[in-house]
Short mmCIF file of C-alpha atoms in Angstrom, two decimals:
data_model
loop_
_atom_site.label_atom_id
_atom_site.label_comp_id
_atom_site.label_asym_id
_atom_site.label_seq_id
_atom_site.Cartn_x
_atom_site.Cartn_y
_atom_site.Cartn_z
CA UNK A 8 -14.18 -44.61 45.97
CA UNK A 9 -14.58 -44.53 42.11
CA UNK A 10 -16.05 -41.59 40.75
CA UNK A 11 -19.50 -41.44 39.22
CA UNK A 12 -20.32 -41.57 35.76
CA UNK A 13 -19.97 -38.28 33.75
CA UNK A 14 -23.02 -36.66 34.21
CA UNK A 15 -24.91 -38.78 36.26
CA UNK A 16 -27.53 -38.01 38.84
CA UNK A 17 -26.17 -36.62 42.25
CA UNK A 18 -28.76 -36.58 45.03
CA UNK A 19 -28.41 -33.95 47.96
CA UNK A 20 -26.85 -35.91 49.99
CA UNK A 21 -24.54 -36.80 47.58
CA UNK A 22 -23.28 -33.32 47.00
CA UNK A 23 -23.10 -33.14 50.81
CA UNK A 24 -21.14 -36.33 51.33
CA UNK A 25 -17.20 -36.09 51.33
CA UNK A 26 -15.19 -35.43 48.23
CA UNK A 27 -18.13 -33.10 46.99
CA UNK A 28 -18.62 -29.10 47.70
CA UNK A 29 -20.83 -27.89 50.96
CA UNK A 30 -23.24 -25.43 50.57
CA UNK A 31 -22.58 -23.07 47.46
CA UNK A 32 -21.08 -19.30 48.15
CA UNK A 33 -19.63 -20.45 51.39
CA UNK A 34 -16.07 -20.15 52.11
CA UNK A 35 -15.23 -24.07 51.92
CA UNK A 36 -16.62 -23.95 48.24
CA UNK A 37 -14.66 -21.27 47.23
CA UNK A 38 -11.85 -22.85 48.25
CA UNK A 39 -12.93 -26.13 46.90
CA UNK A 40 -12.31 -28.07 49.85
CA UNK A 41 -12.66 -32.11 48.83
CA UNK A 42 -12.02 -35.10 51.28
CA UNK A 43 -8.37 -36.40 50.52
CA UNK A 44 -9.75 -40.04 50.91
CA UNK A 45 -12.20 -39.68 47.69
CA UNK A 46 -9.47 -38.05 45.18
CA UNK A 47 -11.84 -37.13 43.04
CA UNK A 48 -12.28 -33.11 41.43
CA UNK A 49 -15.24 -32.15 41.96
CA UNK A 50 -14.77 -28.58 40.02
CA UNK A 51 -16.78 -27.20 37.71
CA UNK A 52 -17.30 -23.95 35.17
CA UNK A 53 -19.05 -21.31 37.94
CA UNK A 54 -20.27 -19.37 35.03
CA UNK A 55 -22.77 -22.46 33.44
CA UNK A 56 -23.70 -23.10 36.83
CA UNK A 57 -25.17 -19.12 37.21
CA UNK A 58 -26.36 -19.58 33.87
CA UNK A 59 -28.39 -22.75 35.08
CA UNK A 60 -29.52 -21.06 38.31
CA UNK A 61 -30.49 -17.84 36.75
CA UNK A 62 -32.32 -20.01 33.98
CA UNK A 63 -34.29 -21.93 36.72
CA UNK A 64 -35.31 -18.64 38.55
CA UNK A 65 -36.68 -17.12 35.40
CA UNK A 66 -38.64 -20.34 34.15
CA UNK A 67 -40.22 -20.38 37.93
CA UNK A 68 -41.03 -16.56 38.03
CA UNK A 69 -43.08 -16.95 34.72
CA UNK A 70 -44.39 -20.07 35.54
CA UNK A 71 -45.41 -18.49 38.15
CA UNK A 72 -47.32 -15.87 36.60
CA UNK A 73 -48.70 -17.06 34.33
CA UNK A 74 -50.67 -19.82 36.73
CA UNK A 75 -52.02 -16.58 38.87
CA UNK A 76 -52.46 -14.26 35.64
CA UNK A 77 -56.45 -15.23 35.60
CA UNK A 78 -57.16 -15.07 39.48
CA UNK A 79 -56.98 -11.57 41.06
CA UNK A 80 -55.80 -12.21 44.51
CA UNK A 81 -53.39 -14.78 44.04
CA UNK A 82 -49.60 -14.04 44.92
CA UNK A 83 -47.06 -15.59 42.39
CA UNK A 84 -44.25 -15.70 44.97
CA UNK A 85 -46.50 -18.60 46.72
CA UNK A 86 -45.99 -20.30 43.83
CA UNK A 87 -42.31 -20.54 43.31
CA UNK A 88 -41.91 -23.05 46.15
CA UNK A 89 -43.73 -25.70 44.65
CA UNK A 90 -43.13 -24.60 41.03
CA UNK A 91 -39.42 -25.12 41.46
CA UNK A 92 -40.03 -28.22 42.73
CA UNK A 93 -41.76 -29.49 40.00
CA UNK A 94 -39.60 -27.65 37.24
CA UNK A 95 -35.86 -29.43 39.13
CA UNK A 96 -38.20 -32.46 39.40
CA UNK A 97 -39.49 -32.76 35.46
CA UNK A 98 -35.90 -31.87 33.91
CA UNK A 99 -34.48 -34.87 36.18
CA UNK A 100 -36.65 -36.86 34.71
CA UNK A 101 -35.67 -35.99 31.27
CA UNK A 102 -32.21 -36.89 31.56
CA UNK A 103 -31.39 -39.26 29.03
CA UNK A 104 -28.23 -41.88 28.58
CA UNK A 105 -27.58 -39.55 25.08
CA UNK A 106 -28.53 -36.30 27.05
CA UNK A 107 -26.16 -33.35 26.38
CA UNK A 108 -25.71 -29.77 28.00
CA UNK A 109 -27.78 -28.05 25.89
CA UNK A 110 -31.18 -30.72 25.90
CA UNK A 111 -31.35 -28.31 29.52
CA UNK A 112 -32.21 -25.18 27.92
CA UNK A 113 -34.42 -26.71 25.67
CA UNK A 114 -36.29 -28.52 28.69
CA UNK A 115 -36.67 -25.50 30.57
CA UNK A 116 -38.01 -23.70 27.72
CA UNK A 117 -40.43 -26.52 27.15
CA UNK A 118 -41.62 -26.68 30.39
CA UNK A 119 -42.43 -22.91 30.72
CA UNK A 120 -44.16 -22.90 27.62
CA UNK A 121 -46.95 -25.34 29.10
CA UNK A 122 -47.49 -23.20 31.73
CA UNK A 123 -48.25 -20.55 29.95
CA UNK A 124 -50.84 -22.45 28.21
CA UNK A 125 -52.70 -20.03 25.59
CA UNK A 126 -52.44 -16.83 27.07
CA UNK A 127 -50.88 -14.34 25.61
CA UNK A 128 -48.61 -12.73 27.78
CA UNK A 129 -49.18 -8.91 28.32
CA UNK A 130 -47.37 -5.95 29.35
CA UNK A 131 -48.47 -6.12 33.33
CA UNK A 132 -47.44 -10.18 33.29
CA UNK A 133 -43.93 -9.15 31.88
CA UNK A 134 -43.66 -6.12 34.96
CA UNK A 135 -45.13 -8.83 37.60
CA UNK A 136 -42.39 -11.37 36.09
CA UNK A 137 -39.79 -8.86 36.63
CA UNK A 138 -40.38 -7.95 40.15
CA UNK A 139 -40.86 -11.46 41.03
CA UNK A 140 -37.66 -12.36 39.04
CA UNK A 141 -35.98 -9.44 41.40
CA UNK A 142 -37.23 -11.04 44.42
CA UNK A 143 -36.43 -14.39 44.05
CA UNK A 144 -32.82 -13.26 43.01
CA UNK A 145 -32.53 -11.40 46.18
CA UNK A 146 -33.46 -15.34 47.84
CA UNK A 147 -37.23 -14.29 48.60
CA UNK A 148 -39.15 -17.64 47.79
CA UNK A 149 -35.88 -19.14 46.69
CA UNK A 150 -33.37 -19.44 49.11
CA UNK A 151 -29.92 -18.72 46.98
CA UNK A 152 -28.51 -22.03 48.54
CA UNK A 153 -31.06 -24.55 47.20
CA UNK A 154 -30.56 -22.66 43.27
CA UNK A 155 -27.20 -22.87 43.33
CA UNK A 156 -27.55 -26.87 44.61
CA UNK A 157 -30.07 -27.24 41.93
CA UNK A 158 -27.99 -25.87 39.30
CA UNK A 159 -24.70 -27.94 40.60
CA UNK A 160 -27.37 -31.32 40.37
CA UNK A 161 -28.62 -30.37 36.29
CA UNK A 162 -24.84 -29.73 34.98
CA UNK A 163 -23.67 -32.76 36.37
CA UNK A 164 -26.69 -34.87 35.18
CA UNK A 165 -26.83 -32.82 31.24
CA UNK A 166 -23.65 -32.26 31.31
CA UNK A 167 -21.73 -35.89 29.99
CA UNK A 168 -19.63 -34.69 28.28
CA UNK A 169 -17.53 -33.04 31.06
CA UNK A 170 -17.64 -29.70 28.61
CA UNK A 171 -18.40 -27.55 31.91
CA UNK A 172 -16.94 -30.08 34.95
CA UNK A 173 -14.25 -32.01 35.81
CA UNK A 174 -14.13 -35.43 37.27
CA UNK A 175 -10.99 -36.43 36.87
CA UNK A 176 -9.73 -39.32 39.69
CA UNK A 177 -6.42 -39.46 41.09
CA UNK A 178 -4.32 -41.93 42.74
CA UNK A 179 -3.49 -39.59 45.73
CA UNK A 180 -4.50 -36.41 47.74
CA UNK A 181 -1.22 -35.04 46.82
CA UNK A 182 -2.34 -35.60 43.21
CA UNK A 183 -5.96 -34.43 43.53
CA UNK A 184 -4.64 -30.91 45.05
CA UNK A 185 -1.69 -30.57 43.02
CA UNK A 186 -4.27 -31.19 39.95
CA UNK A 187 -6.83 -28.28 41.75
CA UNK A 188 -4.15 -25.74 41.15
CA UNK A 189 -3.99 -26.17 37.31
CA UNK A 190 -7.73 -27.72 37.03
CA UNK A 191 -9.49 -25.23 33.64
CA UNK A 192 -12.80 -25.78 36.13
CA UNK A 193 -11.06 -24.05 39.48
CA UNK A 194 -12.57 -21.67 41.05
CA UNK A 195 -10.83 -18.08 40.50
CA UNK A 196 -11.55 -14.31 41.59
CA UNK A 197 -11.80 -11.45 38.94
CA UNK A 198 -8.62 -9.52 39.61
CA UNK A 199 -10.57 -6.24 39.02
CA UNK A 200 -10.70 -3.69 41.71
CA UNK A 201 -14.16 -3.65 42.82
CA UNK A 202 -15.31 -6.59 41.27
CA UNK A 203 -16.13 -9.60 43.32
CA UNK A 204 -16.74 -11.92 40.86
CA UNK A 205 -15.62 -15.58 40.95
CA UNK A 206 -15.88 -17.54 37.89
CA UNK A 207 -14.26 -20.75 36.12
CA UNK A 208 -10.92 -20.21 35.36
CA UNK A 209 -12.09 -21.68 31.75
CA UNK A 210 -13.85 -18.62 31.56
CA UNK A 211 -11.95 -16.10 33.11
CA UNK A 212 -10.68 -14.39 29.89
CA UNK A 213 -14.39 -14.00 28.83
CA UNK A 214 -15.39 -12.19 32.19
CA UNK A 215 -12.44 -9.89 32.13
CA UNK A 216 -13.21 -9.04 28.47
CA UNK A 217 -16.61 -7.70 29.68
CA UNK A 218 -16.02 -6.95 32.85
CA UNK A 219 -17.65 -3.45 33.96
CA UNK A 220 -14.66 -2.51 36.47
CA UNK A 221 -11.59 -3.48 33.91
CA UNK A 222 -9.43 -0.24 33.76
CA UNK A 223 -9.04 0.70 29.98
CA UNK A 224 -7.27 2.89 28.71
CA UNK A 225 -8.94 5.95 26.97
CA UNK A 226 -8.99 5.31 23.13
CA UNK A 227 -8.73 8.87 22.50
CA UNK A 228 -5.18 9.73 23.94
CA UNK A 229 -5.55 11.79 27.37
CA UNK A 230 -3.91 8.71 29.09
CA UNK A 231 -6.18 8.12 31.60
CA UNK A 232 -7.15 4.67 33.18
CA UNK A 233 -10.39 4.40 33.05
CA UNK A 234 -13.37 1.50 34.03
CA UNK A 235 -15.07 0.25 31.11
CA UNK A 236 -18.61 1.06 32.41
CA UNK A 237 -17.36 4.41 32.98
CA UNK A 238 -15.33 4.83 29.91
CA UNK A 239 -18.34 6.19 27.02
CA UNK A 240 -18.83 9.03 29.74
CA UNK A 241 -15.95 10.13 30.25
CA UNK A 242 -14.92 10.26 26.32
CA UNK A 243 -18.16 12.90 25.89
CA UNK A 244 -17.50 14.52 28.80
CA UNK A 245 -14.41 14.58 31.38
CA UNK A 246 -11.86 13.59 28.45
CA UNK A 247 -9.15 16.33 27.45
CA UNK A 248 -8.58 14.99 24.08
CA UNK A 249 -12.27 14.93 23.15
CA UNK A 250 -12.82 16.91 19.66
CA UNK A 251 -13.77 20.25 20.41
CA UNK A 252 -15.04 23.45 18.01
CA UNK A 253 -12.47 26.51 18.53
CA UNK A 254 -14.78 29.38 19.22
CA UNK A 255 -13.51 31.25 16.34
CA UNK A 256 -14.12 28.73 13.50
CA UNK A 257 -17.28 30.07 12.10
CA UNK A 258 -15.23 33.84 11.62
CA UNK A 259 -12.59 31.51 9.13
CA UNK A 260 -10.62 29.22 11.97
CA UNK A 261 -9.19 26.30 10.70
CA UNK A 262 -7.32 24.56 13.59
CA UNK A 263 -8.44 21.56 15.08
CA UNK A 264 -8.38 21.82 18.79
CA UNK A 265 -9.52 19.34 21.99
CA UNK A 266 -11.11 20.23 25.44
CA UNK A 267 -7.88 20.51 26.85
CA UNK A 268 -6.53 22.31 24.21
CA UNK A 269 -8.90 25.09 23.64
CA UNK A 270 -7.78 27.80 26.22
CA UNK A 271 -4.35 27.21 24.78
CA UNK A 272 -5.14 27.37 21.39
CA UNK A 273 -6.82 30.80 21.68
CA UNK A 274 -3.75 32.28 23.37
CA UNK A 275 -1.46 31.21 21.12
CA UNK A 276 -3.48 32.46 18.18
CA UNK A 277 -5.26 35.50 19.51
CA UNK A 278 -3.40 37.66 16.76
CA UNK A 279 -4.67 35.70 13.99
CA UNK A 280 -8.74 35.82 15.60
CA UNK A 281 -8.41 39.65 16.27
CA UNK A 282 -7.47 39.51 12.57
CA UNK A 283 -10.77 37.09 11.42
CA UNK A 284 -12.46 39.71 13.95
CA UNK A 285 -11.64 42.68 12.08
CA UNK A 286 -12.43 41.02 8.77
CA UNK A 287 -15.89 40.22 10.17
CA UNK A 288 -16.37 44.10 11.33
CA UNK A 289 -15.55 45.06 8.42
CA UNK A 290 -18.21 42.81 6.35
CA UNK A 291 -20.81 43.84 9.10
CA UNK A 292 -20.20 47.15 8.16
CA UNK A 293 -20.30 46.70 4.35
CA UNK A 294 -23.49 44.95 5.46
CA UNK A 295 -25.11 47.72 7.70
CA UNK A 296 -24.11 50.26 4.47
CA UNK A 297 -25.50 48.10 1.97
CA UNK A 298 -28.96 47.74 4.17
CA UNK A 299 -29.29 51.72 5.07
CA UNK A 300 -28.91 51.80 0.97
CA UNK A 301 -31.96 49.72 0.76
CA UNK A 302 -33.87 51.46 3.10
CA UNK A 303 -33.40 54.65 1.50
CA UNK A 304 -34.51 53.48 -1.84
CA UNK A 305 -38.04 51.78 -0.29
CA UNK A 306 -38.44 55.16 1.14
CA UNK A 307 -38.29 56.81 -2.55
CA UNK A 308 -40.41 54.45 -3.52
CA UNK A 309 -42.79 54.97 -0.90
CA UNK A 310 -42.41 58.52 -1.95
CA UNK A 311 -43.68 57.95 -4.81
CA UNK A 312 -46.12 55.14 -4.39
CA UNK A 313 -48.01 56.99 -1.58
CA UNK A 314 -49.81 59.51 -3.76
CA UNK A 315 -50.31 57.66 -6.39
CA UNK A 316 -52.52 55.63 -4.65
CA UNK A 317 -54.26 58.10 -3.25
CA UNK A 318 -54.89 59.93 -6.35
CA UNK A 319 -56.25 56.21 -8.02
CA UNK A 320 -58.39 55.91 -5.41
CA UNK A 321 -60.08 59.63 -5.68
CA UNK A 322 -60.84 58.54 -9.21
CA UNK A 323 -62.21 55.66 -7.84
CA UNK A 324 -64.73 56.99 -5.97
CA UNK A 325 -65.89 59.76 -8.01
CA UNK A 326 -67.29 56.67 -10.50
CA UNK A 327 -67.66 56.53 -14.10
CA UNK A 328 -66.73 53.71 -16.71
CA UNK A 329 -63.11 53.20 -15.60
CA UNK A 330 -64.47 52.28 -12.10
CA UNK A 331 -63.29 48.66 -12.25
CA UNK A 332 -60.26 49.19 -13.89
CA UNK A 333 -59.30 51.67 -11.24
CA UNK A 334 -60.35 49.35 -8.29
CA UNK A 335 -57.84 47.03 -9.98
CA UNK A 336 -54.82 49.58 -9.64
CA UNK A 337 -55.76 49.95 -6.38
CA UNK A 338 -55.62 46.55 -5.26
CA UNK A 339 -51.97 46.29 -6.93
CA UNK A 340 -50.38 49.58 -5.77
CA UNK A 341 -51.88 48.01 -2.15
CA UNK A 342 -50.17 44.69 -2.85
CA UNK A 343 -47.07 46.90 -3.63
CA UNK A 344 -47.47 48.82 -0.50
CA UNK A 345 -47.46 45.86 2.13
CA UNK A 346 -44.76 43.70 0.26
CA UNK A 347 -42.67 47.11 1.09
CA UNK A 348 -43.67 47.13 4.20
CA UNK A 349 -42.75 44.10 5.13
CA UNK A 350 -39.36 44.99 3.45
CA UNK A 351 -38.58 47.66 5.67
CA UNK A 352 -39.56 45.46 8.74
CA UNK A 353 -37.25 42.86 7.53
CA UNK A 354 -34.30 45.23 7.69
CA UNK A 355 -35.28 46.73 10.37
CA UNK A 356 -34.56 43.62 11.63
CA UNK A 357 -31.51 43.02 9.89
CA UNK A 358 -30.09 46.67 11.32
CA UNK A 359 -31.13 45.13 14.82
CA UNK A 360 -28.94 41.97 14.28
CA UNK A 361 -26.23 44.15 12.41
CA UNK A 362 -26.10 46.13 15.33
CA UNK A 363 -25.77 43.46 17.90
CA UNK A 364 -23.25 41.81 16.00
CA UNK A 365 -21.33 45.19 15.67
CA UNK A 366 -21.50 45.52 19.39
CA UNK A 367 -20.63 41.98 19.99
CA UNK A 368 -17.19 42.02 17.61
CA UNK A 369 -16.30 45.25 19.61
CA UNK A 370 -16.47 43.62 22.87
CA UNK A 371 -14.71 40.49 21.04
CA UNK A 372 -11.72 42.77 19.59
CA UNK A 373 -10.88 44.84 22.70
CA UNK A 374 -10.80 40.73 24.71
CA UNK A 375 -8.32 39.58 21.94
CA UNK A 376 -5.89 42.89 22.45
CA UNK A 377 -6.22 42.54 25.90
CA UNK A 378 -5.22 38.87 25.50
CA UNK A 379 -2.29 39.17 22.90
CA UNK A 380 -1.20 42.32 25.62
CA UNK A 381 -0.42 39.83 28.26
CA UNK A 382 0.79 37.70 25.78
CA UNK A 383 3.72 39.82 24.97
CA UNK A 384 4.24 40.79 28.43
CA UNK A 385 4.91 37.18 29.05
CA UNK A 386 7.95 37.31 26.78
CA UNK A 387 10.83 39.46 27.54
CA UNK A 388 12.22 39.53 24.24
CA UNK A 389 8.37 40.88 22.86
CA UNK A 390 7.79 43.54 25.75
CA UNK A 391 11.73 45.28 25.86
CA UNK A 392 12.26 43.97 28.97
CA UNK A 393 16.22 42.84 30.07
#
């Protein structure tokens, strides 16, 4: 038997007679069983061929659509039968003796474009696309089978230039199989754990570069082994070596610590933070002096303020020609009042925070003694013992 012309037209029962693949995703095509009388590979890239088959299912699904999107109670999926039909009919037809692997896509775009006629496609058409396109994947209206044959049929027709097959004819069986084992179209298994992807060993390298289950190894140093689809997780959160804030920087810490560092870190330096501690206790406290101060002296003023205000506004009110003048003072010295009023509150305030910062370094100071404590006692040489 020769072997057909690159690209040409294989009918069903051409892909079901010997030297060609049974039915797609069974066993005897992974294995790429051929008849040893025909000596002919009939391999090709797995990855174009999904391509195809996913193309076809998503030109159908918005076909479609777009043929029910002006008559309420019709159901796409009833459509995809004959629409698929037509679509793996019309790009048969288009096959041309200069036809080349990509003329496909452009067919299929071409034909989905005149079913969508002038409508404009809307948000609810692209959600009913979607679901259809979920169900047809899942081989509702579709069986998987007859895409996958479909797909096999286009590549070899478009494809001439034996870019993403191989039909390479051999003398003998011995030959053919011996060529199967080396062939850049066999059929091979992504050596992932937990990925059960088979693809064209021409494009294995491409698969494993993207593949969601390939163990990486964590760019930031912890060592660990993890999946790629996992990895940007676990560098924000699970990660030792992921950059961390020491809890003591913003008192004067300068160290540069990771998650799994941390604990360590404030151990190790607990000496040094009671020390930024006490320095901050003591500026709280220069702080809390420096506020009373303040308070005291808006009290003298108030002192003084007070009266005066009251003694403007008796003038005030028993009249004559300074009357508006008067009025005047009194709307300033009443300014003056609530802007020291609001003074006060704000250190009030400030006292309030002062206070619960004072309270908060105590508790902070008698944690690091307590900490360098066991420290010591940890090393013989530091606590006397023998």
């Amino acid at each position: 038997r020769k072997a057909p012309a690159a690209g040409s037209m294989m009918t069903e029962i051409e892909l079901n007679s010997p030297g060609v693949m049974g039915e797609p995703g069974t066993d005897e095509e992974k294995v790429q069983i051929v008849d040893r009388g025909a000596c002919i590979c009939s391999n090709m890239c797995w990855s174009t061929r999904d391509g195809i088959g996913k193309a076809l299912v998503d030109a159908t699904c918005k076909a479609a659509v777009y043929q029910t999107g002006m008559k309420p109670f019709a159901n796409p999926k009833a459509q995809v039968g004959p629409l698929s039909s037509e679509l793996v009919e019309k790009l048969e037809q288009c096959v041309k003796p200069d036809t080349i692997l990509s003329n496909l896509s452009a067919n299929i775009n071409e034909w989905t474009a005149g079913k969508r006629g002038m409508f404009t496609l809307n948000f609810w058409q692209e959600d009913s696309i979607a679901s259809l396109q979920a169900d047809v994947a899942r081989g509702d209206g579709w069986a998987a089978a007859d895409v996958s044959r479909a797909a096999r049929t286009l590549l070899l027709a478009y494809d001439r230039r034996g870019l993403a097959h191989c039909e390479e004819a051999f003398a003998s069986p011995e030959e053919l199989l011996a060529h199967k084992e080396v062939c850049a179209f066999r059929p091979v298994e992504c050596q992932n754990r937990g990925c059960a992807q088979v693809v064209g060993a021409n494009s294995a390298g491409a698969h494993d570069a993207s593949c969601p289950h390939k163990l990486l190894k964590c760019p930031q140093g912890c060592g660990a082994d993890v999946k790629r689809a996992a990895l940007r997780e676990h560098m924000a959160t699970e990660c030792d070596m992921k950059p961390a804030v020491c809890p003591y920087k913003e008192l004067g810490c300068q160290h540069e610590v990771t998650a799994g560092t941390v604990e360590a870190h404030c151990r190790e330096c607990a000496g040094t933070h009671l020390k930024l501690v006490v320095d901050w206790v003591g500026r709280l406290s220069t702080e809390a002096v420096a506020t009373e101060a303040r308070v005291r002296d808006i009290k003298l003023l108030l002192q003084g303020v007070v009266p005066k205000v009251e003694e403007t506004a008796a003038e005030v009110v028993a009249g004559g020609e300074a009357r508006g003048k008067l009025a005047g003072e009194v709307r300033e010295l009443r300014a003056s009042l609530n802007g020291m009023a609001k003074a006060v509150t704000a250190l009030e305030g400030e006292m309030k925070t002062q206070k619960s910062d004072m309270k908060l370094a105590i508790k902070t100071m008698d944690r690091l003694a307590r900490a360098q404590e066991d420290m010591v006692k940890q090393v013989p040489m530091l606590s006397g013992e023998s």
